Coordinates of C-alpha atoms and ligand atoms in Angstrom, one line a residue:
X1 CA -38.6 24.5 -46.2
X2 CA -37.3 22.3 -48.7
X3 CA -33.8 24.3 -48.4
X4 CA -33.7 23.7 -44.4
X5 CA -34.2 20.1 -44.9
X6 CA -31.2 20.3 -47.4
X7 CA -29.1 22.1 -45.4
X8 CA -29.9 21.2 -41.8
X9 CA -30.5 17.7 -41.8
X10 CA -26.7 16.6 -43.3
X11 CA -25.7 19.3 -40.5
X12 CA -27.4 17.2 -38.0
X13 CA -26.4 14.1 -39.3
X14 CA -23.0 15.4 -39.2
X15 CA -23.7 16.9 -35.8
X16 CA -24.6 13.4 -34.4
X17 CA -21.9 11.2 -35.8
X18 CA -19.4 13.4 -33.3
X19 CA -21.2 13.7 -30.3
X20 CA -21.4 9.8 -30.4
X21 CA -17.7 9.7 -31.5
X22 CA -16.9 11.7 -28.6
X23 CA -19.5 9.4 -26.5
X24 CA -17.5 5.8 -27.5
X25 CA -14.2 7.2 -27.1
X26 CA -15.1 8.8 -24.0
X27 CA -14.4 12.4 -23.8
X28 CA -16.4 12.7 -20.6
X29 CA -13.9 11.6 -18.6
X30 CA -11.3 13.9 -20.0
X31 CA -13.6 16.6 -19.2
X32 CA -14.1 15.7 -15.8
X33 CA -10.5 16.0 -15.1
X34 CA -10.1 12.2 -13.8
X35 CA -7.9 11.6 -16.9
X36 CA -4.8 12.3 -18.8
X37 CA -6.6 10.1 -21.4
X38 CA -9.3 11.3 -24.0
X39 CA -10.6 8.2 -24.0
X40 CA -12.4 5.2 -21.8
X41 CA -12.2 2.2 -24.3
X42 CA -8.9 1.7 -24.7
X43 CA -6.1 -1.5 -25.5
X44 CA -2.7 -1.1 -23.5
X45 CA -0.4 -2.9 -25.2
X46 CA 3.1 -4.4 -24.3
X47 CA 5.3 -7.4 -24.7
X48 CA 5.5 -8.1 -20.9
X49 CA 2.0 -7.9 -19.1
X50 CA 1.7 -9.8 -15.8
X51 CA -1.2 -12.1 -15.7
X52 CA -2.8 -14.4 -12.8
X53 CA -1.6 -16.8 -16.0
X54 CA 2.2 -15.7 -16.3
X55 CA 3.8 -13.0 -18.5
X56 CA 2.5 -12.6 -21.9
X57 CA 2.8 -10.0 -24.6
X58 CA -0.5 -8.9 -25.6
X59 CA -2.9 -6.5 -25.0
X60 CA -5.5 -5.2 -21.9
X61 CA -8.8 -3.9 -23.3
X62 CA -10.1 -1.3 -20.8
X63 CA -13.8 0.0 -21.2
X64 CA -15.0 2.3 -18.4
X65 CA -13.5 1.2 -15.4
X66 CA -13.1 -2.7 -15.8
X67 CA -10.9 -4.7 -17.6
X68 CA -12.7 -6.3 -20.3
X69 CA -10.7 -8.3 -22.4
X70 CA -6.7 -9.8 -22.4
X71 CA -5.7 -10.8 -25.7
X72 CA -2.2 -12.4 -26.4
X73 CA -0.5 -11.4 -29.2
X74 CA -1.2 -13.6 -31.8
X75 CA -5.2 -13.3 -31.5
X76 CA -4.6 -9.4 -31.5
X77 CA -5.0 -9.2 -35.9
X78 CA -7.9 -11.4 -35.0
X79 CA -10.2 -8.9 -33.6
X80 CA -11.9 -5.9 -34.4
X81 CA -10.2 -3.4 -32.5
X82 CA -12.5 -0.9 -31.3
X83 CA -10.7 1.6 -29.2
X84 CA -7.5 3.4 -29.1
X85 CA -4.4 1.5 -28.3
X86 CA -1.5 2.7 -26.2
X87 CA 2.0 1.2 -27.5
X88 CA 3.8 0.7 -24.7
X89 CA 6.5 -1.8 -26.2
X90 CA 8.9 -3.5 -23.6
X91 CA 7.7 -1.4 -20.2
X92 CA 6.2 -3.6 -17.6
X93 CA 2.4 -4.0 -17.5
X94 CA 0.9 -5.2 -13.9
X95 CA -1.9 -4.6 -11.6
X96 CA -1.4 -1.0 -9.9
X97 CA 0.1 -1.5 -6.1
X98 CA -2.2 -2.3 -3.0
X99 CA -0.5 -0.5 0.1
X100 CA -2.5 -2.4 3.3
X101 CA -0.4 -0.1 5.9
X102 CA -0.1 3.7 5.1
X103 CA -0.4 6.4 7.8
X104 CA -1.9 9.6 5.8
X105 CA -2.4 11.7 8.9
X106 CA -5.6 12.9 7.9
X107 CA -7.6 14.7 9.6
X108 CA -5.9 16.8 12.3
X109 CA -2.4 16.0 11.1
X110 CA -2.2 16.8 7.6
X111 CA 1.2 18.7 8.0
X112 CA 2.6 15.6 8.3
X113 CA 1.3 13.9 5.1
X114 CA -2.8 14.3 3.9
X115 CA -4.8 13.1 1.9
X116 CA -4.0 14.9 -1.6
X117 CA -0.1 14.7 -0.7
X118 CA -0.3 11.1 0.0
X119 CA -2.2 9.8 -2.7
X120 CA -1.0 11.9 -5.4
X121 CA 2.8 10.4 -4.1
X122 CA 0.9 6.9 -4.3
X123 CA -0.2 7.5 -7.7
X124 CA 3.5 8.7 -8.8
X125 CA 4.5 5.0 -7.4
X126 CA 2.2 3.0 -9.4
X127 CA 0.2 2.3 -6.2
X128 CA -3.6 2.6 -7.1
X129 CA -4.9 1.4 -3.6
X130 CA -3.9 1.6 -0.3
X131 CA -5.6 1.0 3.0
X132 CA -4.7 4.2 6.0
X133 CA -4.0 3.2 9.3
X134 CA -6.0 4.3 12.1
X135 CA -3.2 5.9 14.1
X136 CA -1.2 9.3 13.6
X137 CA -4.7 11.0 12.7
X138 CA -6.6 13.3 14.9
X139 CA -9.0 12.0 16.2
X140 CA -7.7 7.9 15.9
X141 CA -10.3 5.6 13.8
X142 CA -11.4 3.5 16.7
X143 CA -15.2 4.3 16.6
X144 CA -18.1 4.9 13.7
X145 CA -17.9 8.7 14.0
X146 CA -14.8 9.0 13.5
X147 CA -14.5 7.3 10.9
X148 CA -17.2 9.2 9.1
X149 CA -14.2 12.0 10.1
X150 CA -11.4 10.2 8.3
X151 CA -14.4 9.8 5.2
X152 CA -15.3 13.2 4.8
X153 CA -11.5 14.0 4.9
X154 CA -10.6 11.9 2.1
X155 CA -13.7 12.4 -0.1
X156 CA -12.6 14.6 -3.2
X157 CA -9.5 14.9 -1.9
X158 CA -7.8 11.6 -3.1
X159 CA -5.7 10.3 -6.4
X160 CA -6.0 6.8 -5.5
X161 CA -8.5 4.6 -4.0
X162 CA -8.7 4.5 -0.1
X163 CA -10.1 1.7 2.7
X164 CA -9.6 2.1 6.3
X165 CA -8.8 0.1 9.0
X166 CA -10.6 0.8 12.5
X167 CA -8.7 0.6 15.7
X168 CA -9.0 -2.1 17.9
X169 CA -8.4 -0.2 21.9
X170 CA -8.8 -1.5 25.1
X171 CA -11.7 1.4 25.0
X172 CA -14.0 -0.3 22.4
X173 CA -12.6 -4.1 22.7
X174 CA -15.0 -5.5 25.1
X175 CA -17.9 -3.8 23.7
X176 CA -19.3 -6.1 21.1
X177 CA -21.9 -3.0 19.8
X178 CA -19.4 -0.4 19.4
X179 CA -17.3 -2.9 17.5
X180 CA -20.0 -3.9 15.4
X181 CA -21.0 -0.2 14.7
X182 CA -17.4 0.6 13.5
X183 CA -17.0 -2.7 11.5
X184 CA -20.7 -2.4 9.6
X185 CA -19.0 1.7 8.5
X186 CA -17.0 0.0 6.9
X187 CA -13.5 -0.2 8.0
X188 CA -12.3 -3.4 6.2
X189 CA -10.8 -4.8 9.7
X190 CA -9.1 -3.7 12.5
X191 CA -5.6 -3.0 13.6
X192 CA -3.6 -3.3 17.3
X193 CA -0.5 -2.6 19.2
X194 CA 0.8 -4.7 21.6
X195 CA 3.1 -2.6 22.5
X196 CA 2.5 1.7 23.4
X197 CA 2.2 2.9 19.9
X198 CA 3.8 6.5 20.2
X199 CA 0.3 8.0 19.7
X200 CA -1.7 8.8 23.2
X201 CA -5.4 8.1 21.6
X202 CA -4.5 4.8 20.4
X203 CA -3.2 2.7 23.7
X204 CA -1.8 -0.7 23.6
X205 CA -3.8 -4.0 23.6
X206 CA -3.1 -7.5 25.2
X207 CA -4.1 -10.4 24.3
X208 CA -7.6 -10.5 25.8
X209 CA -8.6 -7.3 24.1
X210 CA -7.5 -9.2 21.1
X211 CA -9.5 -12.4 21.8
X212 CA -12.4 -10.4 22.4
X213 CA -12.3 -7.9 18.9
X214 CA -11.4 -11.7 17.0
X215 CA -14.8 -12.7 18.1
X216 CA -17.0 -10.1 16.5
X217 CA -14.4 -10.0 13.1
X218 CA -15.1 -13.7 13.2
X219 CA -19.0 -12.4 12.4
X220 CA -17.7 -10.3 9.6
X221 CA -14.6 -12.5 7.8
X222 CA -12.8 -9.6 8.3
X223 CA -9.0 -9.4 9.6
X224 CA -6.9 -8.0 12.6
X225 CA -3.7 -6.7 12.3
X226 CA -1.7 -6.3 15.2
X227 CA 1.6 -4.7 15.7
X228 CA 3.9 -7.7 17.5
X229 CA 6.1 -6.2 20.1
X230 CA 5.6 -6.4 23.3
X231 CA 7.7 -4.7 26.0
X232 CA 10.2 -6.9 27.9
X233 CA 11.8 -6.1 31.9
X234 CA 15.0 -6.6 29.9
X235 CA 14.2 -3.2 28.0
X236 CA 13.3 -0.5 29.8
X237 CA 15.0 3.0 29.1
X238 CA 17.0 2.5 32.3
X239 CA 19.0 0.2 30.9
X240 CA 20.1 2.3 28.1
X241 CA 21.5 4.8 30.6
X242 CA 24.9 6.0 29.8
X243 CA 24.3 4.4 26.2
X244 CA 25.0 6.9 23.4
X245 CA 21.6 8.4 22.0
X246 CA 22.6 9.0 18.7
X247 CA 24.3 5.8 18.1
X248 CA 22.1 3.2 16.2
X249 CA 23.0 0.6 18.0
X250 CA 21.7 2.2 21.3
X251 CA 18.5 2.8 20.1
X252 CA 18.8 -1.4 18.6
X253 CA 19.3 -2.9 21.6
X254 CA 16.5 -1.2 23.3
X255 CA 14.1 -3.6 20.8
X256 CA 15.7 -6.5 20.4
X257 CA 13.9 -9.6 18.4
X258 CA 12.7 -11.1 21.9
X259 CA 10.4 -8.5 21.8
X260 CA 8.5 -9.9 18.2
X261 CA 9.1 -13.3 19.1
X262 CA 7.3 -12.8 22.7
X263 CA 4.4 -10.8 21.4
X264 CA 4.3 -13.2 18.2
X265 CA 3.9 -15.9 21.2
X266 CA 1.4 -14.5 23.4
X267 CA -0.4 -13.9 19.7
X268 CA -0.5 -17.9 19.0
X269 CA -2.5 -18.2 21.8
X270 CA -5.8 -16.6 20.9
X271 CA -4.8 -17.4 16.8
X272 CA -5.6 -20.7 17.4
X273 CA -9.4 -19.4 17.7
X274 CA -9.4 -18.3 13.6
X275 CA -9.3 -22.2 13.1
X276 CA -11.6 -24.3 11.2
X277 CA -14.0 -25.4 14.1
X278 CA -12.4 -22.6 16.0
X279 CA -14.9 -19.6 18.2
X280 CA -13.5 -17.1 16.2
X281 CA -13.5 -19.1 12.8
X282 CA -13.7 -16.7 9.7
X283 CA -11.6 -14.1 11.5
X284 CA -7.7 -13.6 10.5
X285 CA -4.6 -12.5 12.3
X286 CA -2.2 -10.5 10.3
X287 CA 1.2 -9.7 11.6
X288 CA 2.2 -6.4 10.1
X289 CA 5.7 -5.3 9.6
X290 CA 7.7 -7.9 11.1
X291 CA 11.4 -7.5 10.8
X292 CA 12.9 -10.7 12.9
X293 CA 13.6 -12.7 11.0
X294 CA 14.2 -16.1 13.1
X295 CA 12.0 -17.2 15.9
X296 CA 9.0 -15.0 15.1
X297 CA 8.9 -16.2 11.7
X298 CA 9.1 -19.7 13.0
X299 CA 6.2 -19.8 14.8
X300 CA 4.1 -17.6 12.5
X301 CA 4.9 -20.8 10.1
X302 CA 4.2 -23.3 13.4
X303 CA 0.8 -21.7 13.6
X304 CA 0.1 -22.0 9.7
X305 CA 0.7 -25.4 10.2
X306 CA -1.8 -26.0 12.6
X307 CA -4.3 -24.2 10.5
X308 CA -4.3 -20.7 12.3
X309 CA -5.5 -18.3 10.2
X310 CA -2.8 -16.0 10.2
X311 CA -0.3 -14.3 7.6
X312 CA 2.9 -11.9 7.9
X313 CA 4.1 -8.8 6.0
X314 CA 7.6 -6.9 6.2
X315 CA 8.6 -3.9 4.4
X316 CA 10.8 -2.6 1.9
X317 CA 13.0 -0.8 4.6
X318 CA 13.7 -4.1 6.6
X319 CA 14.7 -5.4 3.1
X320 CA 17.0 -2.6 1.7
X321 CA 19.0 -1.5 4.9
X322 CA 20.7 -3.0 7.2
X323 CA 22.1 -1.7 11.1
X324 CA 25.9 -1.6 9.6
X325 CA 25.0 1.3 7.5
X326 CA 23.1 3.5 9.3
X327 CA 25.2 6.3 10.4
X328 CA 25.8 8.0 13.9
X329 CA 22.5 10.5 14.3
X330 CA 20.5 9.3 11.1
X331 CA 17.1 9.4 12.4
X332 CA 15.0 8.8 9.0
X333 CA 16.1 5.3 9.8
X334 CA 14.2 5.2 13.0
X335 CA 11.3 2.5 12.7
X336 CA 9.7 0.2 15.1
X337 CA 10.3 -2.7 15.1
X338 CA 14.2 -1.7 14.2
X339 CA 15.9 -2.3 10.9
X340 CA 18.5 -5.1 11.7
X341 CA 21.8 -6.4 10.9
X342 CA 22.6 -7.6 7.6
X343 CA 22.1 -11.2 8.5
X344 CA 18.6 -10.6 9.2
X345 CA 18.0 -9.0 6.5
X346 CA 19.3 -12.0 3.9
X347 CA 16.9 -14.1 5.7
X348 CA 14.2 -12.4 5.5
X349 CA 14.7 -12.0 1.6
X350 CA 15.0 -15.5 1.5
X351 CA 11.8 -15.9 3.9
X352 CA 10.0 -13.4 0.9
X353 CA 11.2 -15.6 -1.7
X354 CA 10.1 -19.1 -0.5
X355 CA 6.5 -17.3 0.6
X356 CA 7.1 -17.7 4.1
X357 CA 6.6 -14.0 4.3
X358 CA 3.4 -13.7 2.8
X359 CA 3.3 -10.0 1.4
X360 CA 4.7 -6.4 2.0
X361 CA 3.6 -3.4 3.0
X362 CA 5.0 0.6 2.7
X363 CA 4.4 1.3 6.5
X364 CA 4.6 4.7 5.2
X365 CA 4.5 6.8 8.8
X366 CA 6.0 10.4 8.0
X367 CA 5.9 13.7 10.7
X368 CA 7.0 17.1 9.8
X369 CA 10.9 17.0 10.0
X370 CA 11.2 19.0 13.1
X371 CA 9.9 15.8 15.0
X372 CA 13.1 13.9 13.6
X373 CA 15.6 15.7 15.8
X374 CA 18.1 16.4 12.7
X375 CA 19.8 18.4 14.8
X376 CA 20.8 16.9 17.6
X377 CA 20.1 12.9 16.3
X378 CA 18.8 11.3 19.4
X379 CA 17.5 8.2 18.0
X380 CA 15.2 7.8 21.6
X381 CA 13.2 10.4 21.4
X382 CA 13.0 11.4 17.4
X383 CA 9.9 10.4 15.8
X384 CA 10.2 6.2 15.0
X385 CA 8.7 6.4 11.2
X386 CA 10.1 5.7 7.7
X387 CA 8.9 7.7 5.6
X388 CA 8.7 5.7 1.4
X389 CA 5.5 5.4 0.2
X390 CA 6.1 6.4 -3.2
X391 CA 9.5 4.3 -3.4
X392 CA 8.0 0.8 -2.5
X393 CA 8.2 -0.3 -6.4
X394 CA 11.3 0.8 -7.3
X395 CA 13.0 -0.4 -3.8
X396 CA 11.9 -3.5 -4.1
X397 CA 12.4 -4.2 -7.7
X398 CA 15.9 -3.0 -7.1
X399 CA 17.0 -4.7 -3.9
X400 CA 14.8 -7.7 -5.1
X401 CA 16.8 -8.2 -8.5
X402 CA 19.8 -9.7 -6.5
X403 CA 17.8 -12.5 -5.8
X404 CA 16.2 -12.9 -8.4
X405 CA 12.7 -11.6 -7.8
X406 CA 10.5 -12.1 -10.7
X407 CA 7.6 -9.7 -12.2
X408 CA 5.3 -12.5 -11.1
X409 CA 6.2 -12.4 -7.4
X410 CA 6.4 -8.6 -7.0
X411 CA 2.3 -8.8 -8.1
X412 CA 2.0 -11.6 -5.4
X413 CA 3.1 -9.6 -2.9
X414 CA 2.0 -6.0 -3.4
X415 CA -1.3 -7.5 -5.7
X416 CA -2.7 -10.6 -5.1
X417 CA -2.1 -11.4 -1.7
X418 CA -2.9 -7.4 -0.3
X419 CA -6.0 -7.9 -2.0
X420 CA -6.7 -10.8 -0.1
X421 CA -6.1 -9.2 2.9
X422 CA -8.1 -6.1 2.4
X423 CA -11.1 -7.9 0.4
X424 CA -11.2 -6.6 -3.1
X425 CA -12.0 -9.1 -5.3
X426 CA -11.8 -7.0 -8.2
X427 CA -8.5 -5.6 -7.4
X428 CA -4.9 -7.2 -8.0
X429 CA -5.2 -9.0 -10.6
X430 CA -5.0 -7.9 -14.9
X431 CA -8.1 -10.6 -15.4
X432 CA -11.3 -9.8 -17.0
X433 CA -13.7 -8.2 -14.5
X434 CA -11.2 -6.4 -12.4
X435 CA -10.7 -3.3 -12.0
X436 CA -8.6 -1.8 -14.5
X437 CA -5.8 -0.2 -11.9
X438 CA -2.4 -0.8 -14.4
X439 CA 0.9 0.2 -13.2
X440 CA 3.2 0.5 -16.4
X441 CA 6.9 0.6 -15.4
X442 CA 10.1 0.2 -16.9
X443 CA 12.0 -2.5 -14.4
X444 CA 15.4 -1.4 -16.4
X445 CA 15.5 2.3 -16.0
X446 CA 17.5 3.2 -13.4
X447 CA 17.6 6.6 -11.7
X448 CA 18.9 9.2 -8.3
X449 CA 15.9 10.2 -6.2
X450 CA 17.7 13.4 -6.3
X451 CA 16.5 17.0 -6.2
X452 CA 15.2 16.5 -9.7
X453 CA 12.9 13.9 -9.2
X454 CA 9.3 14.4 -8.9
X455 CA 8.6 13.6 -5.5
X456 CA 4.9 14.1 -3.8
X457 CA 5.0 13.0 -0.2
X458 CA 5.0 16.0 1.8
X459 CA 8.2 15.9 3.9
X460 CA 10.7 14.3 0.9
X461 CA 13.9 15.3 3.6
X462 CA 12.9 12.8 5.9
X463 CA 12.7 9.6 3.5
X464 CA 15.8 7.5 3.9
X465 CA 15.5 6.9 0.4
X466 CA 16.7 10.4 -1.1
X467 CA 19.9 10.1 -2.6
X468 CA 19.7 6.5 -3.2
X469 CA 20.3 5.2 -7.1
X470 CA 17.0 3.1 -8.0
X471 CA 15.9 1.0 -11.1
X472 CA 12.6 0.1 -12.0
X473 CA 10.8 3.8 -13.0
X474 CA 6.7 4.3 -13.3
X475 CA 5.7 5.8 -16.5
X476 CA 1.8 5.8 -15.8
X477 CA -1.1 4.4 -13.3
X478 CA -4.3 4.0 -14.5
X479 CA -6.7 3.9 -11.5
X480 CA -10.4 2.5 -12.8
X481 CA -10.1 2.9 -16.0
X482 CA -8.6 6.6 -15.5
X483 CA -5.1 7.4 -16.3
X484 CA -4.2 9.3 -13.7
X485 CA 0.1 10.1 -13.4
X486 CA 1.6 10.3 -16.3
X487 CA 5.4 10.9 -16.2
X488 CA 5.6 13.2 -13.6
X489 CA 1.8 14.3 -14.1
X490 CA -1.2 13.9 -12.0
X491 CA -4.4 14.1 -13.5
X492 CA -6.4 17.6 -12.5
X493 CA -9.0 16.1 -10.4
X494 CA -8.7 13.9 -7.3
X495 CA -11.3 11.2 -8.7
X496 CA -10.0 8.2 -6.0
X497 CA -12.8 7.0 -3.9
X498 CA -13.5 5.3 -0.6
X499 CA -13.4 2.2 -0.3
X500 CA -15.9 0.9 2.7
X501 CA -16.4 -2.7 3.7
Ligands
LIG601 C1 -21.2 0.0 24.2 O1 -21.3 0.9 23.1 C2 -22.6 1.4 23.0 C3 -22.7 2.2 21.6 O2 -22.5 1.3 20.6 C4 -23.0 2.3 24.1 O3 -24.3 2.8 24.0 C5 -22.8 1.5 25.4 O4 -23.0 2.3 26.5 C6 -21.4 0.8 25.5 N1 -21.4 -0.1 26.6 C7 -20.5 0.0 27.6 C8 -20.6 -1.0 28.6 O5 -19.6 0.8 27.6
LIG602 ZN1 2.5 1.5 10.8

């Protein structure tokens, strides 16, 4: 007996101390295959990490899946460092990406992106959230049961967290229940066209559908996002008869910036109701992708003024490219509303810049290649759709650096302000309390999207952005506390989840 206690008992003791070493540094999550990392207490330290309070170099202490301390570098010998630390020297520290418009396709078309596909590319891109549009999917999001569809398709099957938006159709507009229903799901708002939107389960709106789905938002403080076009006599196909269908400029002039400006104006009309005082006060109007750059921003800033509640996003492709260069035939430039000319496109940087343009958006909206027409290039009746969503940070970063975008802004506009949008609190920001979804990136490494790059979105032919020379790479995302891409690697198990309202 007296041998067993010997023997046994420094065993145990022995025994012990490693299971509750393993416990603090967190080899669970290594073992459930959400993490490259052996641990969940960590530091991740850097000389540049982006803070609600500027740049400082420092350190992030991550335990479990919050951010639990920030420490700047001279109170960092000051602590007792529990944890490991990850060195990562000059490289960029910021909040991980929020994506508010990505089409995934998922369910019923997940040959043209998917779940797993798309999230794994967003998690290569240092995006850690993104919100899916409820268009290009099979059946559209525009009820409570099918959203339950688009849930059970993304559940276990996603690298990154993901929120829906519901559709907002002339089928469920006027029905204050069925809105209700879908918004109380948990789709964090809704989205509209005013225009067809390519898809036949998801017709157009006008603005009395809109008036109406504002009201019951209103009840929720939850947004609408509306695609602003609207379609003009001036531009019906007719007109383009004779005009050459794989020039650019054909397919151009078919949506011309009257068409934003006169949708953007029918739109003022019921935004007025999101005002203080207003019937549909606590509700928000969100103009996605807008790409003129004149009189639609004008009186998106006219409405600001008179206290509409109401913001504006473009995307990277309306800021990297511009008409001149697209070439005869080039469909992976097709997008609605059109990429413009080059004059548009300084003014809408400087709109970004001065925060007139509130934030920006993927708009990721792949197909399968056939759909783009490669082969014979007819811009009118290839699929409208750029396809980026794992090159938003580097495009950006590297258009951006012309005029002189800094760290701070690029978290404004895919961080703090998405957040907003979307309603996540505890996303956006590297503060205490949030989430800890870290994007580490190196804003001076410069690279081809070439053959040898590791791309993830399904269809990489299609993206306008293959070939292109790029700086600003992604060394590793860390989504709740998980690292999950590391330098071309995912993490084994999809461990992104849902996010519902
Ligand atoms: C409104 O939707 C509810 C389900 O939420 C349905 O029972 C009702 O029939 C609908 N009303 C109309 C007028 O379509
Ligand atoms: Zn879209």
């Amino acid at each position: 007996m007296e041998v067993l206690q010997r023997k046994i008992l420094p065993l145990l003791t022995l025994l012990s101390s490693f299971l509750l070493y393993y416990y603090l540094n967190g080899s669970r999550t290594s073992h459930n295959g959400c993490s490259l990392l052996q641990h969940s207490h960590y530091w991740i330290k850097s000389k540049r990490i982006v803070t609600p309070e500027g740049i400082i170099a420092g350190a992030v202490e991550v335990k479990g899946q919050k951010i639990t301390s920030v420490l700047k570098e001279k109170d960092w010998h000051e602590i007792s460092k529990g944890g490991h630390v990850l060195e990562y020297g000059e490289a960029v520290v910021m909040p991980g990406l929020i994506d508010v418009h990505a089409h995934l396709d998922d369910p019923g078309r997940s040959d043209w992106e998917g779940f797993p596909s798309g999230t794994k590319a967003a998690a290569a891109g240092g995006i850690t959230t993104l919100v899916d549009m409820p268009l290009n999917s099979f059946p559209s999001t525009v009820s409570e049961e099918t959203l339950k569809l688009k849930i059970k398709a993304a559940e276990k099957n996603i690298y990154v967290d993901v929120g829906f938006w519901g559709g907002l159709v002339p089928g469920n507009a006027f029905n204050s229940s069925y809105l209700e229903a879908l918004l109380q799901a948990g789709v964090l708002g809704l989205k509209s066209f005013m225009c067809p939107s390519g898809i036949n389960d998801f017709p157009m709106t006008d603005v009395s559908h809109i008036k109406a789905g504002l009201s019951v938002l209103a009840k929720f403080g939850r947004p609408l996002l509306v695609h602003a076009e609207v379609q003009l006599d001036s531009t019906k196909e007719s007109d383009l008869d004779g005009d050459d269908p794989q020039s650019y400029y054909t397919y151009l002039k078919s949506r011309p910036p009257l068409m934003e400006e006169e949708a953007i104006r029918q739109l003022l009309t019921v935004s007025k109701d999101t005002s203080p005082g207003g019937p549909s006060e606590g509700a928000h109007l969100h103009v996605v992708h807008l790409s003129d750059a004149s009189s639609s921003l004008e009186l998106i800033e006219e409405a600001k003024r008179n206290g509409h509640s109401i913001t504006v996003e473009t995307c990277p492709h309306y800021l990297a490219f511009s008409a001149e260069e697209i070439s005869e035939g080039d469909t992976r430039f097709k997008c609605a509303p059109p990429i413009r000319d080059a004059a548009n496109k300084e003014k809408l940087w400087e709109a970004l810049v001065i925060g007139k343009i509130d934030m920006l958006s993927s708009d990721h909206s792949p197909t399968v290649p056939e759909l783009k027409l490669f082969g014979d290039g007819n811009f009118l009746s290839a699929w409208g759709g750029i396809s980026s969503l794992q090159f938003v940070l580097p495009v950006t970063w590297s258009h951006g650096r012309k005029y002189g975008v800094t760290l701070e802004q690029m978290v404004r506009w895919w961080g703090e302000k998405p957040a907003k949008l979307a309603g996540q609190q505890l996303k956006g920001a590297i503060a205490i309390g949030s989430y800890a979804d870290i994007v580490v990136w190196d804003p001076d490494k410069e690279f081809y999207l070439d053959d040898n790059y590791p791309t993830f979105i399904k269809h990489p032919s299609i993206s306008p952005y293959l070939g292109k020379r790029l700086a600003g790479k992604v060394f590793a995302t860390f989504l709740r506390g998980n690292l999950v891409y590391k330098e071309g690697k995912h993490a084994r198990a999809a461990c992104g989840v849902t996010i519902l309202a």
